[in-house]
mmCIF file of C-alpha atoms in Angstrom:
data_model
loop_
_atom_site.group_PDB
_atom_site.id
_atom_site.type_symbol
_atom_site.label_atom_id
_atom_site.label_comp_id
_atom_site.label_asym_id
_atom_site.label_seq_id
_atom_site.Cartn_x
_atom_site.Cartn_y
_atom_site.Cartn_z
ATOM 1 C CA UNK A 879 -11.153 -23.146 11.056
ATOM 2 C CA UNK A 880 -10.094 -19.666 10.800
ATOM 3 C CA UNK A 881 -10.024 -17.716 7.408
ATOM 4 C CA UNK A 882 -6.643 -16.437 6.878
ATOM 5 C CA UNK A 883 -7.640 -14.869 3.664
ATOM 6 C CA UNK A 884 -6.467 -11.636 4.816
ATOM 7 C CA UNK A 885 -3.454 -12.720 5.646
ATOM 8 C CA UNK A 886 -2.541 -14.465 2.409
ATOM 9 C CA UNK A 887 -3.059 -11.407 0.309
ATOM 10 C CA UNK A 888 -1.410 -9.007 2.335
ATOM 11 C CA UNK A 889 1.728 -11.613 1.884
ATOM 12 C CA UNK A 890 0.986 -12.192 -1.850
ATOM 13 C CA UNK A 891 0.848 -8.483 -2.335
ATOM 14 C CA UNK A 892 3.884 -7.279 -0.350
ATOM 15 C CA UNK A 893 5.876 -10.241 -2.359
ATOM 16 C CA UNK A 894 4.779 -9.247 -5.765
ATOM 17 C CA UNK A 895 5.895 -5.516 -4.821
ATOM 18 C CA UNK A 896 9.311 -7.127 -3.371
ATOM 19 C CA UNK A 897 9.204 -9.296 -6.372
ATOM 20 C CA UNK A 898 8.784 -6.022 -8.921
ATOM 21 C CA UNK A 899 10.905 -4.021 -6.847
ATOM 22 C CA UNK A 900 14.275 -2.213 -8.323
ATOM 23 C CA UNK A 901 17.444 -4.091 -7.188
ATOM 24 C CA UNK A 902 18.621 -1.010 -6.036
ATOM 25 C CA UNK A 903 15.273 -1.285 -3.873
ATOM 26 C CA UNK A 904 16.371 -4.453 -2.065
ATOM 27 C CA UNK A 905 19.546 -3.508 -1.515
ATOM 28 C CA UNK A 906 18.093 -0.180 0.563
ATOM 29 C CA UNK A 907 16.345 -1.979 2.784
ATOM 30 C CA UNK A 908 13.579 -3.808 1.384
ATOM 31 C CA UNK A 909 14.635 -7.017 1.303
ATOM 32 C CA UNK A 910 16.408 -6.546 4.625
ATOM 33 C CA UNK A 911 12.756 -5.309 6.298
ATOM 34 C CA UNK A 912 11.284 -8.323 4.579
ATOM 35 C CA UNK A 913 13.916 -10.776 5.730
ATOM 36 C CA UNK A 914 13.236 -9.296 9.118
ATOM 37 C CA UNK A 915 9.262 -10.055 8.842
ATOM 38 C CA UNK A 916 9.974 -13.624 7.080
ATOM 39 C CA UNK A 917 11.706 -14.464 10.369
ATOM 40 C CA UNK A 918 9.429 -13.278 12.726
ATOM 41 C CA UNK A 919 6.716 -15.569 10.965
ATOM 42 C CA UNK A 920 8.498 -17.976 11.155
ATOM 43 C CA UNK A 921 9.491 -17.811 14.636
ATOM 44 C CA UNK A 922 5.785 -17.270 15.615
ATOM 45 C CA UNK A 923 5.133 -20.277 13.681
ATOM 46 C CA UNK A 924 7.768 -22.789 15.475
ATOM 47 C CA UNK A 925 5.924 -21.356 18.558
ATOM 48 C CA UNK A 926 2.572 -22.376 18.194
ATOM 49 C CA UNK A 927 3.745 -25.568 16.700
ATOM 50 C CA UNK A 928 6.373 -26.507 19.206
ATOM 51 C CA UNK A 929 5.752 -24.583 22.318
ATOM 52 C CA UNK A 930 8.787 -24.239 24.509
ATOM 53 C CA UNK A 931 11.516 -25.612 22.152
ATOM 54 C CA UNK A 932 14.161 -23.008 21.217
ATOM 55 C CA UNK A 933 12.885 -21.732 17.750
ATOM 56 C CA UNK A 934 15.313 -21.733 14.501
ATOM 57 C CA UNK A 935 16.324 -19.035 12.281
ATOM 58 C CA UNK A 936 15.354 -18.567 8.783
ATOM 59 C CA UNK A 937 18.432 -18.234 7.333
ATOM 60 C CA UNK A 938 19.381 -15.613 4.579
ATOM 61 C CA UNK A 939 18.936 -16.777 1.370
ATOM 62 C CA UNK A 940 19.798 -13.745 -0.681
ATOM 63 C CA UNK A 941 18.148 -10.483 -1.523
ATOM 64 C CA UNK A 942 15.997 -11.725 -4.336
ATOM 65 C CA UNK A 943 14.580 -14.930 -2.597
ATOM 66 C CA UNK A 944 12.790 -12.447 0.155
ATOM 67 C CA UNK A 945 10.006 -12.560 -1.391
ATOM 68 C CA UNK A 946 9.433 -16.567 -1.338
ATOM 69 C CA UNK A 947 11.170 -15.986 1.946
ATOM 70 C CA UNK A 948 8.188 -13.901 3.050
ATOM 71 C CA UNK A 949 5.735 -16.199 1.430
ATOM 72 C CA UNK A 950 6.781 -19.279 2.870
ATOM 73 C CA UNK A 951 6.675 -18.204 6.100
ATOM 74 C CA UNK A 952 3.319 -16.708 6.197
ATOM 75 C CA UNK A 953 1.670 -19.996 4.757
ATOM 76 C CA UNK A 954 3.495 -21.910 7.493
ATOM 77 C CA UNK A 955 1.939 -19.776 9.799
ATOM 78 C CA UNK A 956 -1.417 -19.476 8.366
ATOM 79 C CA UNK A 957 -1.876 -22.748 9.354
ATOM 80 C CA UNK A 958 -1.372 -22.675 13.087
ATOM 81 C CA UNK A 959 -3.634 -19.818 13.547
ATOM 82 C CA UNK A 960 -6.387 -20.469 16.077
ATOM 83 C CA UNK A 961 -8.215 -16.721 15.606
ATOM 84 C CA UNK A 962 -9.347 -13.783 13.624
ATOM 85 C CA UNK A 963 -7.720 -11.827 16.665
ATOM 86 C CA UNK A 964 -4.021 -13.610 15.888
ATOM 87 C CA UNK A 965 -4.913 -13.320 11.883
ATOM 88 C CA UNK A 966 -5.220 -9.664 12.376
ATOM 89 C CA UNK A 967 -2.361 -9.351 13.997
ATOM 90 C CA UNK A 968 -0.023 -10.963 11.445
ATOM 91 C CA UNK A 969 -1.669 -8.772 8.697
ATOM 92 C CA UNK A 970 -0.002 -5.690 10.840
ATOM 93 C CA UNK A 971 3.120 -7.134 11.123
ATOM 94 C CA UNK A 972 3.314 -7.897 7.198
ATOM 95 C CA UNK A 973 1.432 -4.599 6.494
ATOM 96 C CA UNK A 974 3.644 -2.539 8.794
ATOM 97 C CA UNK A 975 7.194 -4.483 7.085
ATOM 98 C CA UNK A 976 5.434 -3.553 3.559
ATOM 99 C CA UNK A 977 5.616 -0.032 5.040
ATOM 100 C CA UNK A 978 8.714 0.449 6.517
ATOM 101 C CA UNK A 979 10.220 -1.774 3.284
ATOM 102 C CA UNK A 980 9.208 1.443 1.158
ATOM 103 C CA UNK A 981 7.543 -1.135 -1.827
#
């Protein structure tokens, strides 16, 4: 089993910052950036889970549900994770959204 510690609290941490964030915030960007990194999880997810099928969008569910947005979709990939190498490399993508998401 692989620990996806890491990845958990870089997800938990960018979420509480969305979470704390100004509206005005979200509405520059931040919750766009993180709607951006909640679908790329999830894509990756559907991947590993159902190699070759056509994977589905994560719709948009609003500038304030990003955060759970963000959250979901990291847990959902946490658990098809088969090494520290891929764990890593999710922890970039959230870290570099957190980044570019200005929270």
């Amino acid at each position: 089993m692989v620990d996806t510690t890491p990845l958990t609290r870089a997800v938990d941490h960018f979420a509480d910052r969305l979470r704390a964030a100004p509206q005005s915030r979200l509405q520059r960007g931040a919750a766009a950036e993180a709607l951006a990194l909640a679908r790329e999880l999830a894509r990756r997810a559907q991947l590993a889970e159902e190699p070759g099928a056509q994977p589905r969008e994560m719709p948009d569910a609003g500038m304030f549900a990003a955060a759970d947005q963000i959250t979901v979709a990291a847990h959902d990939l946490a658990l098809v994770l088969n090494s520290d190498a891929e764990v890593a490399e999710a922890v970039r993508l959230v870290t570099e959204a957190q980044k570019r998401a200005g929270v």
